PDB file of C-alpha atoms in Angstrom:
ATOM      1  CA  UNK A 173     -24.819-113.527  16.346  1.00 48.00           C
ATOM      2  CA  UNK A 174     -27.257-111.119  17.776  1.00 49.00           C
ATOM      3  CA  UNK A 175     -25.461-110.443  20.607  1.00 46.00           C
ATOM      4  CA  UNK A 176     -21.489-110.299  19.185  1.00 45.00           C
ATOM      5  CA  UNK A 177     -23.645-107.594  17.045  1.00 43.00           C
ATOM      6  CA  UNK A 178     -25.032-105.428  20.359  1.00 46.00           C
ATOM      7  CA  UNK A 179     -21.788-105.686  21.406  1.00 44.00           C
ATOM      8  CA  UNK A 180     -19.980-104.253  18.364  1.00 52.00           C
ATOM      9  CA  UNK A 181     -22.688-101.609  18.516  1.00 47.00           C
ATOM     10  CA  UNK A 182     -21.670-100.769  22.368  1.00 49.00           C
ATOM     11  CA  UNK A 183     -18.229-100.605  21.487  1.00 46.00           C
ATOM     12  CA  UNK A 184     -18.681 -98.170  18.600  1.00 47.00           C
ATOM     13  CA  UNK A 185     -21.218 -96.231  20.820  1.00 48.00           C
ATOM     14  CA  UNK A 186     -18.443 -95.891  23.624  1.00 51.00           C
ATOM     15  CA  UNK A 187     -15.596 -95.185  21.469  1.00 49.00           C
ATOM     16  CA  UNK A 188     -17.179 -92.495  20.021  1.00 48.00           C
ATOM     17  CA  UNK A 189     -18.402 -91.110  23.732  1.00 50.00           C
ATOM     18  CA  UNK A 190     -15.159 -91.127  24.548  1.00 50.00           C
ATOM     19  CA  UNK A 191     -13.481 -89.223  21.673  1.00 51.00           C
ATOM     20  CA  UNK A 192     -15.925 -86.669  21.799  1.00 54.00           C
ATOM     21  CA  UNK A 193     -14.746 -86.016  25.009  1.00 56.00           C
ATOM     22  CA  UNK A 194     -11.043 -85.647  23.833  1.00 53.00           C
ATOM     23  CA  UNK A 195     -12.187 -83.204  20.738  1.00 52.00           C
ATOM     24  CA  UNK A 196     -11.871 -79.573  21.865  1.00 54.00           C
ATOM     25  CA  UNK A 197     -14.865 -77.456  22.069  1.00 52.00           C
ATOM     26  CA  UNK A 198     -15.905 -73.739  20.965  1.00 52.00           C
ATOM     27  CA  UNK A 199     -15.562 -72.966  24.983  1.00 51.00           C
ATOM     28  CA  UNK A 200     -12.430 -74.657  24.947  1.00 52.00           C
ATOM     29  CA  UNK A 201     -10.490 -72.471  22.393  1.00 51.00           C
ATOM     30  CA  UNK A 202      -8.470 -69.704  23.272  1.00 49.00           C
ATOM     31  CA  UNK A 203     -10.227 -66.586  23.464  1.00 47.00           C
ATOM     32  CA  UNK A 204      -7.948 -64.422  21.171  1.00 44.00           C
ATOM     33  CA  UNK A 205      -8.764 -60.559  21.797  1.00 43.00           C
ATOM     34  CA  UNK A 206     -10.116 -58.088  18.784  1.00 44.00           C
ATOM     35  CA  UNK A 207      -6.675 -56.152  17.696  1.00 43.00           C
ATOM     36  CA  UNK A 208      -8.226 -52.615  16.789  1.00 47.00           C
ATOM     37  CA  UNK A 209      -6.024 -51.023  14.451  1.00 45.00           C
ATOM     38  CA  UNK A 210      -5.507 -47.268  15.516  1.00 47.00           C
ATOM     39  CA  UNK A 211      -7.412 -44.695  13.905  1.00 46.00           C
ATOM     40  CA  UNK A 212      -4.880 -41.960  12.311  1.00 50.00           C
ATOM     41  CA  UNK A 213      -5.813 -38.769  13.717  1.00 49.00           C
ATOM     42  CA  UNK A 214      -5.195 -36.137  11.122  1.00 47.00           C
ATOM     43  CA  UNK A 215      -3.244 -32.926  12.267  1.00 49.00           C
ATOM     44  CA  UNK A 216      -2.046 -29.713  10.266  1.00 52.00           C
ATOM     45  CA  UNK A 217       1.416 -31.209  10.640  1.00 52.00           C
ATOM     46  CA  UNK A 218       0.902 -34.702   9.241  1.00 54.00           C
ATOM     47  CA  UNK A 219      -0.929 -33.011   6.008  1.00 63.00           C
ATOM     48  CA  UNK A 220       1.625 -32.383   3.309  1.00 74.00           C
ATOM     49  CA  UNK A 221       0.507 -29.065   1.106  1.00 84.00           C
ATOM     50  CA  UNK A 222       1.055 -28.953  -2.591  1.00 92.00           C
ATOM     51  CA  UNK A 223       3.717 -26.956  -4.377  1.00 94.00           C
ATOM     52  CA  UNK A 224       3.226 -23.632  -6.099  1.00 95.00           C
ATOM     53  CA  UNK A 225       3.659 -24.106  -9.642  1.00 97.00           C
ATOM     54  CA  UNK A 226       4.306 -20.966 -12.141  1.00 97.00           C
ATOM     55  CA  UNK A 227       5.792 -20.722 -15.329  1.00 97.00           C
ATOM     56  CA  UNK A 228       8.854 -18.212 -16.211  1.00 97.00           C
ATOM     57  CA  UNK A 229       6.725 -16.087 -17.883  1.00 96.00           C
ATOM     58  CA  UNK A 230       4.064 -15.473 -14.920  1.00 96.00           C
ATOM     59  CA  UNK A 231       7.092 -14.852 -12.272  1.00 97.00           C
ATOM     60  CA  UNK A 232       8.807 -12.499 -14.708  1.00 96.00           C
ATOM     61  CA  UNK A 233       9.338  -8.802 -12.640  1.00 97.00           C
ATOM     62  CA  UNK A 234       6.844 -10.347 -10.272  1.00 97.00           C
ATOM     63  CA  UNK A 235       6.196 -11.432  -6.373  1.00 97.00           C
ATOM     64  CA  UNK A 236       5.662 -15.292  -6.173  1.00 97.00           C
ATOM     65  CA  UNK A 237       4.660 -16.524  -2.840  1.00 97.00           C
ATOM     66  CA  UNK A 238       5.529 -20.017  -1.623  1.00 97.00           C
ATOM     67  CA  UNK A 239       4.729 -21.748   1.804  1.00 96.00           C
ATOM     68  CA  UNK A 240       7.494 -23.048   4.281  1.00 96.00           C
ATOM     69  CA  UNK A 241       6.919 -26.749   4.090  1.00 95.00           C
ATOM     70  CA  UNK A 242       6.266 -26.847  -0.112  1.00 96.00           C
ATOM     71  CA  UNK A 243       8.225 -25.579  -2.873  1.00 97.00           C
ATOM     72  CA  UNK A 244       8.128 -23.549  -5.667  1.00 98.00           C
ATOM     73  CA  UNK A 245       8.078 -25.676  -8.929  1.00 98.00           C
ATOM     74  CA  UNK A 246       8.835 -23.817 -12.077  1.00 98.00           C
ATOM     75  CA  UNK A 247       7.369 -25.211 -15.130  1.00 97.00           C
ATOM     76  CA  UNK A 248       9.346 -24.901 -17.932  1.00 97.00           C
ATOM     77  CA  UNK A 249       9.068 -26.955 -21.359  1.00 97.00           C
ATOM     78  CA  UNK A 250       9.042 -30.638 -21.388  1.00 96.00           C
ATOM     79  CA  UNK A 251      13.074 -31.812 -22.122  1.00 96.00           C
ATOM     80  CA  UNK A 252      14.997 -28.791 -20.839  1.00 97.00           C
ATOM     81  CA  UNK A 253      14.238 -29.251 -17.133  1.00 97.00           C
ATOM     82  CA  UNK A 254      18.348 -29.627 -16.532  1.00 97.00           C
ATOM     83  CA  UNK A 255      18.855 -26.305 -18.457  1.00 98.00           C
ATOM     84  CA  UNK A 256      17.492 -23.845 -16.002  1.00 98.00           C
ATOM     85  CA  UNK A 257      19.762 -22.626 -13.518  1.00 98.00           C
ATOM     86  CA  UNK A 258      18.617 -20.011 -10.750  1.00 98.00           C
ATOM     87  CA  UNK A 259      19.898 -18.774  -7.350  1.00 98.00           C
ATOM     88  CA  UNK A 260      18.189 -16.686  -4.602  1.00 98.00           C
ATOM     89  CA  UNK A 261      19.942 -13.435  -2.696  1.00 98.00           C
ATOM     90  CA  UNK A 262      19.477 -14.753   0.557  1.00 98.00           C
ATOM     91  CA  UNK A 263      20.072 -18.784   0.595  1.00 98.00           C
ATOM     92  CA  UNK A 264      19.060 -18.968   4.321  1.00 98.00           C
ATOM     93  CA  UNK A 265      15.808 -18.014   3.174  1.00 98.00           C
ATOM     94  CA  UNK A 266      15.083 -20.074  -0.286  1.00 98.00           C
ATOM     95  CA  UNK A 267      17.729 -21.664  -2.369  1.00 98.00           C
ATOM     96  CA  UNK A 268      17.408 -22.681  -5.967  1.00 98.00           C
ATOM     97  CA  UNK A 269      16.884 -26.910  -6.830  1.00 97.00           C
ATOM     98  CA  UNK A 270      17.733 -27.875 -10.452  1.00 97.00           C
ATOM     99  CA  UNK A 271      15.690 -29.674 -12.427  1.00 97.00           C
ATOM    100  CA  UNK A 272      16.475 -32.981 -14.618  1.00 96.00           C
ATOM    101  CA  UNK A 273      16.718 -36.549 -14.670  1.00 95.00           C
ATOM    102  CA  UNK A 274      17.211 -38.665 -11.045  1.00 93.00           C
ATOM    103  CA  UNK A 275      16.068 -42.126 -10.308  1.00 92.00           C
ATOM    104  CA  UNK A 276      14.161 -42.385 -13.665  1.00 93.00           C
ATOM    105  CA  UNK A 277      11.769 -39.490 -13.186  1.00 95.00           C
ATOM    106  CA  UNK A 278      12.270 -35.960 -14.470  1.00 96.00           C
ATOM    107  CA  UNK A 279      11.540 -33.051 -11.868  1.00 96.00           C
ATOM    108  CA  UNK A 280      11.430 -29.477 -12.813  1.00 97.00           C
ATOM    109  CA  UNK A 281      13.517 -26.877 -11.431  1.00 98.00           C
ATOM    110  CA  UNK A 282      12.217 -24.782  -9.015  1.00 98.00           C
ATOM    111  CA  UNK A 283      13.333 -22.921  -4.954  1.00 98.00           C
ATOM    112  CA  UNK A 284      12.631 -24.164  -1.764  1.00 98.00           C
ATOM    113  CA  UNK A 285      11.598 -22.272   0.992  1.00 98.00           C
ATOM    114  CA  UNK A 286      13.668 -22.436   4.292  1.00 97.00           C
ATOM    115  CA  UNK A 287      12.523 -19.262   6.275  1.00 98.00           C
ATOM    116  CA  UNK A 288       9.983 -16.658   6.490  1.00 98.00           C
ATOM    117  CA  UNK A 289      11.228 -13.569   4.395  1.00 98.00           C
ATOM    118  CA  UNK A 290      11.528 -12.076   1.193  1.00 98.00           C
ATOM    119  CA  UNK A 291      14.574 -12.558  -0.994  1.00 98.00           C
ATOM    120  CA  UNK A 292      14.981 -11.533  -4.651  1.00 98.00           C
ATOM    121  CA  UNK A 293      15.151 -14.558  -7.350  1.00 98.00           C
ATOM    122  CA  UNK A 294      16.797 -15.364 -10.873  1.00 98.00           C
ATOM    123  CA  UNK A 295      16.035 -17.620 -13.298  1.00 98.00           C
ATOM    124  CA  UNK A 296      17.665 -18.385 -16.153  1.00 98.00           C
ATOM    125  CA  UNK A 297      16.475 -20.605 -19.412  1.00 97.00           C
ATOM    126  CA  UNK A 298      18.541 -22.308 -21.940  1.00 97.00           C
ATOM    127  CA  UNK A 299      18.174 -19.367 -24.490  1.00 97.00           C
ATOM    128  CA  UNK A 300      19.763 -17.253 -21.595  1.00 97.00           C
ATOM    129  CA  UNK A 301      17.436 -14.917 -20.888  1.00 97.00           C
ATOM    130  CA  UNK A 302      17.139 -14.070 -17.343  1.00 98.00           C
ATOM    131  CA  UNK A 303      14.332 -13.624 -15.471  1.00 97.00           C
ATOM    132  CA  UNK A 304      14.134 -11.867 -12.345  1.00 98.00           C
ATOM    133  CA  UNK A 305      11.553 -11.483  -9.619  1.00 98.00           C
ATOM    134  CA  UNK A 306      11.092 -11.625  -5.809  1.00 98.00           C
ATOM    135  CA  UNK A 307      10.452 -14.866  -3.819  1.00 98.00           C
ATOM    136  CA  UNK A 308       8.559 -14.188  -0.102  1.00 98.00           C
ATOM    137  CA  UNK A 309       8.025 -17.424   2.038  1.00 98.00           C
ATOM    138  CA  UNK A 310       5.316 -17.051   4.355  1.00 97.00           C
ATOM    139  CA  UNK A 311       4.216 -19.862   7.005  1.00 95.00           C
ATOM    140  CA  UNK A 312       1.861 -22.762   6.358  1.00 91.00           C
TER     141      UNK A 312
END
C-alpha cells in the first residue's frame, strides 16, 4: 500500500512538472507596444470663434463688425425668427441667412461674412420696419 501510494504521489508530482512546462509564462506573452494617442496641437485655424450677436435695435443706422470665419447672428424675439428677411449690397462680401425652424432647432437670422469689406445692410422685422446699417468684415 505504501508504495502504490509513493507512486501515485510521483505521478501527480510529474504530471504537474510537466504541465507547468506547457502553461505560457509572463516572458512568453507577446510584448504588445504602448499605442500613444496623439496629442492635438491647437492652431488659430482649428479654433472656431464665436458669432457676433446684436439685436435690431443696437445695429439700427449703425457699423456692426463681424469676423471672416463667424457670423453675424441677429437676435430678434423668441417665435418670429422666420419673419426677418434682410439682404446685403454687395453679396460677394456678406449675404443675408434666414432664420427659422430646420432639423428641430430654431436659428436666428443673421449675415455671413465672405470677404474683407464693407457693404451696407437691411433688415427687416415682421411689423415691416426696416432697419438699415453698414456691415464691415474684417479678418480673424
Amino acid at each position: 500500500m505504501q508504495r502504490s501510494l509513493a507512486l501515485r504521489l510521483a505521478l501527480v508530482v510529474t504530471a504537474v512538472v510537466v504541465l507547468a512546462g506547457c502553461a505560457p509564462t509572463a516572458s512568453d506573452a507577446p510584448a504588445v507596444p504602448a499605442v500613444e494617442a496623439p496629442s492635438p496641437a491647437a492652431s488659430m485655424d482649428d479654433q472656431a470663434f464665436a458669432p457676433t450677436v446684436a439685436s435690431p435695435e443696437d445695429l439700427d443706422g449703425k457699423d456692426a463688425t463681424v469676423k471672416i470665419g463667424t457670423s453675424l447672428v441677429v437676435a430678434v424675439p423668441d417665435g418670429t425668427e422666420a419673419e426677418w428677411t434682410g439682404s446685403t449690397a454687395d453679396n460677394a462680401i456678406a449675404d443675408f441667412s434666414p432664420g427659422g425652424p430646420s432639423e428641430g432647432s430654431v436659428f436666428r437670422p443673421g449675415f455671413l461674412p465672405h470677404a474683407v469689406g464693407k457693404t451696407d445692410a437691411t433688415l427687416t422685422g415682421p411689423d415691416g420696419k426696416t432697419i438699415r446699417f453698414t456691415l464691415s468684415v474684417v479678418a480673424p
